[in-house]
JSON list of C-alpha atoms and ligand atoms in Angstrom, two decimals:
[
{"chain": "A", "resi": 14, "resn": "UNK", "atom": "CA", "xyz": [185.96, -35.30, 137.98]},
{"chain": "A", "resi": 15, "resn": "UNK", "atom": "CA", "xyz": [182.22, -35.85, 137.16]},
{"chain": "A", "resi": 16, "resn": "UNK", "atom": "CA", "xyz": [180.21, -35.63, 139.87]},
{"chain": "A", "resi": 17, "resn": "UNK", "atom": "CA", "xyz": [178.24, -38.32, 141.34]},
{"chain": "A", "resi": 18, "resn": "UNK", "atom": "CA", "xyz": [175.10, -38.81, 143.17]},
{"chain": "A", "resi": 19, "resn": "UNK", "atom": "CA", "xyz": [173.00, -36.78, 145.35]},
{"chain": "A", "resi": 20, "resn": "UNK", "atom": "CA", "xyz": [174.06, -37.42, 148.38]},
{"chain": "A", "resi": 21, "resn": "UNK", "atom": "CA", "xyz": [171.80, -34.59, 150.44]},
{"chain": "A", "resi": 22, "resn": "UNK", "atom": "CA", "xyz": [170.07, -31.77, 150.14]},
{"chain": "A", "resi": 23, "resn": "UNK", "atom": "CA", "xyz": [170.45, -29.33, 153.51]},
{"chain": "A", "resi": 24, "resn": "UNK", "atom": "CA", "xyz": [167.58, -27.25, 154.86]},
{"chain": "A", "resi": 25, "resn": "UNK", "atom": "CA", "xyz": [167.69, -25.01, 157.22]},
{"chain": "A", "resi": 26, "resn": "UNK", "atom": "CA", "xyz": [165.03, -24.74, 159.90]},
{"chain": "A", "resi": 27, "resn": "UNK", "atom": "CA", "xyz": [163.91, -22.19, 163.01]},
{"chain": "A", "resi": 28, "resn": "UNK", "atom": "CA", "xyz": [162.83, -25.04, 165.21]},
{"chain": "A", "resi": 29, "resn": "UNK", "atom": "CA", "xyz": [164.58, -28.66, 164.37]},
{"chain": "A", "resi": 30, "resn": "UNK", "atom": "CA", "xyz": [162.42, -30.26, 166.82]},
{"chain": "A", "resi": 31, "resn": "UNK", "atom": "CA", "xyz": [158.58, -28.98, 164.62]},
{"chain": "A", "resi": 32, "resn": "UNK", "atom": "CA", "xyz": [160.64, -30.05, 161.30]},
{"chain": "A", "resi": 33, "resn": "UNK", "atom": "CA", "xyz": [161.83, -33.48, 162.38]},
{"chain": "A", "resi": 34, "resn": "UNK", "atom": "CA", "xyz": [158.39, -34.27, 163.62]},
{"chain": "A", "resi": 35, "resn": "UNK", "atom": "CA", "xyz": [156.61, -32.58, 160.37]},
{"chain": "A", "resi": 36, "resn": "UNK", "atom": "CA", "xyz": [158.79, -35.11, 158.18]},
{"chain": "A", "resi": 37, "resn": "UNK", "atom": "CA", "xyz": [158.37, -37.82, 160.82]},
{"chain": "A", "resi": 38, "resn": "UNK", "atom": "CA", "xyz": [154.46, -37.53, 161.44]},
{"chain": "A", "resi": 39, "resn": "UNK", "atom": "CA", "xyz": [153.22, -36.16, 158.10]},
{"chain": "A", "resi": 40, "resn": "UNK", "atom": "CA", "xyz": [155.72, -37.14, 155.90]},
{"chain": "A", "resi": 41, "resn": "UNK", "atom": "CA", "xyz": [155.89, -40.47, 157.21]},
{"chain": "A", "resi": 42, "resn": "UNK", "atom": "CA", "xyz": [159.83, -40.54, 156.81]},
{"chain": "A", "resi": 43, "resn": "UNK", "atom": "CA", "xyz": [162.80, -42.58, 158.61]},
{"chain": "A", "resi": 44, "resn": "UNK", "atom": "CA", "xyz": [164.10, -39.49, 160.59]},
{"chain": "A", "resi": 45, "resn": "UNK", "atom": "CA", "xyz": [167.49, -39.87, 163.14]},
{"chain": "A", "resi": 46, "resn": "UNK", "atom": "CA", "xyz": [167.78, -38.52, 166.41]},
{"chain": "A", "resi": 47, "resn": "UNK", "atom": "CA", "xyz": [169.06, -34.46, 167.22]},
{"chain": "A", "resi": 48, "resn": "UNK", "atom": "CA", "xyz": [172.96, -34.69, 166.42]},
{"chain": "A", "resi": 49, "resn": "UNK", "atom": "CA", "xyz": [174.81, -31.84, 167.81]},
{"chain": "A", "resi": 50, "resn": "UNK", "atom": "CA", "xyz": [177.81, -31.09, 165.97]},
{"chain": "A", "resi": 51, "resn": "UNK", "atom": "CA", "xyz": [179.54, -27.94, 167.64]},
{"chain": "A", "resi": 52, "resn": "UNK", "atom": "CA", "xyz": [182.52, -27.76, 165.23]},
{"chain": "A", "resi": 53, "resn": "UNK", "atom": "CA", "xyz": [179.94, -27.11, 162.50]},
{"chain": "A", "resi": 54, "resn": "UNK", "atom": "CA", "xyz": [177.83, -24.88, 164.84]},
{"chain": "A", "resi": 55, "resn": "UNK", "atom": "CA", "xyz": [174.73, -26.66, 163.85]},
{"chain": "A", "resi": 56, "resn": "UNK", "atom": "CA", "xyz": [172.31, -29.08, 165.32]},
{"chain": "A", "resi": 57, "resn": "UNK", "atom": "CA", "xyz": [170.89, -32.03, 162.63]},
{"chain": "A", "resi": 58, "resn": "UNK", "atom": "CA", "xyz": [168.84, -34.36, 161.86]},
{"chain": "A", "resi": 59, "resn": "UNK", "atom": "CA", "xyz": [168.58, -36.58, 158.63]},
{"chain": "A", "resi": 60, "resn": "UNK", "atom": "CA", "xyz": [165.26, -37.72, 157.02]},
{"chain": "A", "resi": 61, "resn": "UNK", "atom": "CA", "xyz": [166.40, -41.17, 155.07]},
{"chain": "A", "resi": 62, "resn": "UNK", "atom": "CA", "xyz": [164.24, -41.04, 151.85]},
{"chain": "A", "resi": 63, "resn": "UNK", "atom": "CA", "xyz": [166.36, -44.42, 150.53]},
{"chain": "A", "resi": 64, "resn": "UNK", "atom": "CA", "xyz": [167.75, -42.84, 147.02]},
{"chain": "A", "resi": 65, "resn": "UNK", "atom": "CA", "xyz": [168.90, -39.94, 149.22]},
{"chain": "A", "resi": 66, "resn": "UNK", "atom": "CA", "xyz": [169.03, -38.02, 152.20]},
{"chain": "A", "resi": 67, "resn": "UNK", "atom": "CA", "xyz": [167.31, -34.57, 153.40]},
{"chain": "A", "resi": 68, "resn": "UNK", "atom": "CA", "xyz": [169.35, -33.08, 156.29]},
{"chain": "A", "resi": 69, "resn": "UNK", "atom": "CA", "xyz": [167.38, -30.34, 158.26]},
{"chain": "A", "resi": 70, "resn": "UNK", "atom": "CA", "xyz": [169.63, -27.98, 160.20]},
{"chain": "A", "resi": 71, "resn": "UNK", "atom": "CA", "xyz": [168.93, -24.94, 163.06]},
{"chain": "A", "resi": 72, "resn": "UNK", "atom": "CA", "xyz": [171.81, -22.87, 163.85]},
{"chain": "A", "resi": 73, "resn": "UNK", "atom": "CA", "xyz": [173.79, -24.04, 167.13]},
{"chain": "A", "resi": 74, "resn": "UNK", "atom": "CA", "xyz": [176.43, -21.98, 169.14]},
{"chain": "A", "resi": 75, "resn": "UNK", "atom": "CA", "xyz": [177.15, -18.30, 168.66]},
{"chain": "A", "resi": 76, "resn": "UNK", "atom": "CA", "xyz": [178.76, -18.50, 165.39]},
{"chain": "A", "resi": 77, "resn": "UNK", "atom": "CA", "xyz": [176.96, -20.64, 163.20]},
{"chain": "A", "resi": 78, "resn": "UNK", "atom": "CA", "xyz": [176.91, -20.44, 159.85]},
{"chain": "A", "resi": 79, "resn": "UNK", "atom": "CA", "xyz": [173.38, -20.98, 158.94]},
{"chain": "A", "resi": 80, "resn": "UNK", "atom": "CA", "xyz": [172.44, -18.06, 161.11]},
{"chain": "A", "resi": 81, "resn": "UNK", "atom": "CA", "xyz": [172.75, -15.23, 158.58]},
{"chain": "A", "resi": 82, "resn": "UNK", "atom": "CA", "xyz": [170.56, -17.41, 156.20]},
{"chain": "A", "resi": 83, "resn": "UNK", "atom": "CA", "xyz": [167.83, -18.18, 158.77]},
{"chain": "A", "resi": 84, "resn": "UNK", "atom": "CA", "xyz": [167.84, -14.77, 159.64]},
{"chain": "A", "resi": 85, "resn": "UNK", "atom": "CA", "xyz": [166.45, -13.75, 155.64]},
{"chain": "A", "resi": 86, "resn": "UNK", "atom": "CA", "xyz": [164.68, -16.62, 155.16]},
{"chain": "A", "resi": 87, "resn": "UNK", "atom": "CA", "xyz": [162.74, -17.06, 159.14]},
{"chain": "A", "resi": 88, "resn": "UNK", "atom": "CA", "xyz": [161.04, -19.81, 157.65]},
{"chain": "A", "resi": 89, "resn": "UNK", "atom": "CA", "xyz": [163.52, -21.95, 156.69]},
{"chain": "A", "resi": 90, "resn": "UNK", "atom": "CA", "xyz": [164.73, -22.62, 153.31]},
{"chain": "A", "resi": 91, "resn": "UNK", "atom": "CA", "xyz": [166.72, -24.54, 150.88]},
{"chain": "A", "resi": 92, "resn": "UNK", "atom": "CA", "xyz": [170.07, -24.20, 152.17]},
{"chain": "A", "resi": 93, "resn": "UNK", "atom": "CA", "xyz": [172.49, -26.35, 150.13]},
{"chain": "A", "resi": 94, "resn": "UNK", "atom": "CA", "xyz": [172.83, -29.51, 147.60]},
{"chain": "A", "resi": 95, "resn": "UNK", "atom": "CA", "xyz": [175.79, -32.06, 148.10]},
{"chain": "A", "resi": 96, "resn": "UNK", "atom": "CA", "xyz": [177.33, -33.99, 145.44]},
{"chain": "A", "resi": 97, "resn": "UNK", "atom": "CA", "xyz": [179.39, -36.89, 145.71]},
{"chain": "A", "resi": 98, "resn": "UNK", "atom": "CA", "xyz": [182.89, -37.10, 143.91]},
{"chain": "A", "resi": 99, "resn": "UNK", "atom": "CA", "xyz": [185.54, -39.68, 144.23]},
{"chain": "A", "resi": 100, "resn": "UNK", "atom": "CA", "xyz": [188.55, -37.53, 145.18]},
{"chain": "A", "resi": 101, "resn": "UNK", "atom": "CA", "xyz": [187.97, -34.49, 146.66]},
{"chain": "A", "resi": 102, "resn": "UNK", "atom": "CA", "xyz": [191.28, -33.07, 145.45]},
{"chain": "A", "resi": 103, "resn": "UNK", "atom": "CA", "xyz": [190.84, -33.86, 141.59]},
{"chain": "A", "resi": 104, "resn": "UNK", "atom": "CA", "xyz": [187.80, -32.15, 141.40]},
{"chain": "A", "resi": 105, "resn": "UNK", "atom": "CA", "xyz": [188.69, -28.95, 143.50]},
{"chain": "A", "resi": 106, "resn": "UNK", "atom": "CA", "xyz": [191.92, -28.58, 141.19]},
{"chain": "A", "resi": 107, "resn": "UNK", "atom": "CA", "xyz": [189.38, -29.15, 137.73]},
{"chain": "A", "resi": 108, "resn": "UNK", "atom": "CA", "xyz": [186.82, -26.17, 139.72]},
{"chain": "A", "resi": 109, "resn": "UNK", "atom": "CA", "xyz": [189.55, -23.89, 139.88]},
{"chain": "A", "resi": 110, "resn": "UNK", "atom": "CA", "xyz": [191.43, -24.29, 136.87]},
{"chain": "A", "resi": 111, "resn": "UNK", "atom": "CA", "xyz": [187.64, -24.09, 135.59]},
{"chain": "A", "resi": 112, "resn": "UNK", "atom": "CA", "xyz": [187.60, -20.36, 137.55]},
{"chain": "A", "resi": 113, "resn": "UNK", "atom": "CA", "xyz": [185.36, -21.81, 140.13]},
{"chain": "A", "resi": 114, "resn": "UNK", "atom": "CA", "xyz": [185.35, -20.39, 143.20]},
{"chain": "A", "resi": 115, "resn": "UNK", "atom": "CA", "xyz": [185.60, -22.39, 146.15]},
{"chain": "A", "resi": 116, "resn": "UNK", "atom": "CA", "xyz": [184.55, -20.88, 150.13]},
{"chain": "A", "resi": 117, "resn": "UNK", "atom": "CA", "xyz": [187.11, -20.79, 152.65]},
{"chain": "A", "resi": 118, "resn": "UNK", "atom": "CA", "xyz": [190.79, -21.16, 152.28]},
{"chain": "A", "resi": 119, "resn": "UNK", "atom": "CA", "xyz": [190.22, -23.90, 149.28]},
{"chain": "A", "resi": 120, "resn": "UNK", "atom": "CA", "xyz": [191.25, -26.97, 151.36]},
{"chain": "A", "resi": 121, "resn": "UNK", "atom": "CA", "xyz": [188.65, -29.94, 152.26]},
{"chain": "A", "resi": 122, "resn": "UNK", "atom": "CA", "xyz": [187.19, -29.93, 155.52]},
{"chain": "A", "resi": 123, "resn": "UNK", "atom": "CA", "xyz": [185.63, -32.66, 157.72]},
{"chain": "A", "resi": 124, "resn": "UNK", "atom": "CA", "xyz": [182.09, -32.49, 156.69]},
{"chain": "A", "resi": 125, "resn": "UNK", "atom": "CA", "xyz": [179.06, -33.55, 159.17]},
{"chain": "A", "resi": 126, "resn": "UNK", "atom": "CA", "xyz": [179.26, -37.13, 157.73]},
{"chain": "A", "resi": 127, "resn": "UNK", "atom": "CA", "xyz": [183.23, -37.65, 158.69]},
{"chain": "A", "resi": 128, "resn": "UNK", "atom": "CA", "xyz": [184.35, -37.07, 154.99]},
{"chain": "A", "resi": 129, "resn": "UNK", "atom": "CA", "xyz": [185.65, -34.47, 153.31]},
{"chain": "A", "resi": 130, "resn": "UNK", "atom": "CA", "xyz": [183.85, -31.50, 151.63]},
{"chain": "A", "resi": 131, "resn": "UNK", "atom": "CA", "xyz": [184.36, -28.56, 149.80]},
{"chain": "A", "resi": 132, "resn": "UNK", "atom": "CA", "xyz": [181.42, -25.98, 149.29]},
{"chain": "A", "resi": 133, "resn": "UNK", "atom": "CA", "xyz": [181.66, -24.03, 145.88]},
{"chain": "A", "resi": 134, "resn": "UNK", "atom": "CA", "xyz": [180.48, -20.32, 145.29]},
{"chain": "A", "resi": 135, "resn": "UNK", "atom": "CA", "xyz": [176.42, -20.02, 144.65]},
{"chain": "A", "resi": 136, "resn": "UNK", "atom": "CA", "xyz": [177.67, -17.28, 142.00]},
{"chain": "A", "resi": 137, "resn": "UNK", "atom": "CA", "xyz": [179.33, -19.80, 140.14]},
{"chain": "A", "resi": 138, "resn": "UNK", "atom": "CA", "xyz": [176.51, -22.76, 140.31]},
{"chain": "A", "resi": 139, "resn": "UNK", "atom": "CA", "xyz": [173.08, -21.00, 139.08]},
{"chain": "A", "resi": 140, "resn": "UNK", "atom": "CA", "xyz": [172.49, -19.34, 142.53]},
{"chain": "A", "resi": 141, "resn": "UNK", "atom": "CA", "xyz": [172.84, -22.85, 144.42]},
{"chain": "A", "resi": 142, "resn": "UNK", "atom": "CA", "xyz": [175.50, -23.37, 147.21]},
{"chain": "A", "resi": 143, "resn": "UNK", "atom": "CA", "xyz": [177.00, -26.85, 145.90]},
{"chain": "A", "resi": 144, "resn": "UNK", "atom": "CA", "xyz": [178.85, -28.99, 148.58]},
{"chain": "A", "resi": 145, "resn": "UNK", "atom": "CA", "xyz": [181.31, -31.54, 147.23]},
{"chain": "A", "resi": 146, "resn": "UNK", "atom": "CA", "xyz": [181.62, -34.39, 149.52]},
{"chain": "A", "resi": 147, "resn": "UNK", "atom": "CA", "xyz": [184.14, -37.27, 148.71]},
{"chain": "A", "resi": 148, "resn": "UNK", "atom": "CA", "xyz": [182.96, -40.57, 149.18]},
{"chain": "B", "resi": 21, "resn": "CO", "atom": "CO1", "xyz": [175.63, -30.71, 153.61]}
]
């Protein structure tokens, strides 16, 4: 179960509207529109760099879960890195015969692409939140 490409790395942001327009106007980057996406409790927007994306996210709803990490970093920061892998289900079974730990109950979830992801314990990565996404 190697893993694959880069498909994003995910910051987190106070004010989505300042960061897409930072990227857009300094940066000089292909940035989407606001996506709301409720079920993730997060509001996005993705900066196209070609070889990969950046995805800038602000908390959305009462019980996001980027709020606890906006709330110690009030900045914004680095949030997560997202790996592609072929099957999802190969390479969670590899992690945890590894002794990987994987968040939640274990099982994929729909990701904020439509695909499947996984997100793997920071502990267990070098202090980076990893995000497995099956392509
Ligand atoms: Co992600």
């Amino acid at each position: 179960m190697e893993i694959g490409r880069l498909n994003h790395v995910a910051i987190v942001v106070p004010d989505l509207v300042k960061a897409a327009r930072i990227y857009r106007q300094i940066l000089l980057a292909k940035v989407s529109d606001v996506q709301t996406l409720p079920e993730h409790g997060v509001q996005v927007v993705f900066v196209d760099l070609g070889n990969t994306k950046i995805e800038l996210l602000q908390p959305y709803g009462t019980n996001s879960p980027v709020a606890k990490f906006l709330e110690s970093h009030p900045q914004g920061g680095m949030h997560h890195v997202c790996y592609e892998v072929q099957n999802i289900f190969l390479a969670r079974d590899h992690l945890v015969q590894n002794g990987a730990r994987i968040l939640g109950n274990g099982d994929p979830k729909i990701g904020a692409h439509g695909k499947p992801v996984l997100f793997l314990h920071p502990k267990d990565f070098c202090g980076t939140l990893i995000e497995l996404e099956q392509i």
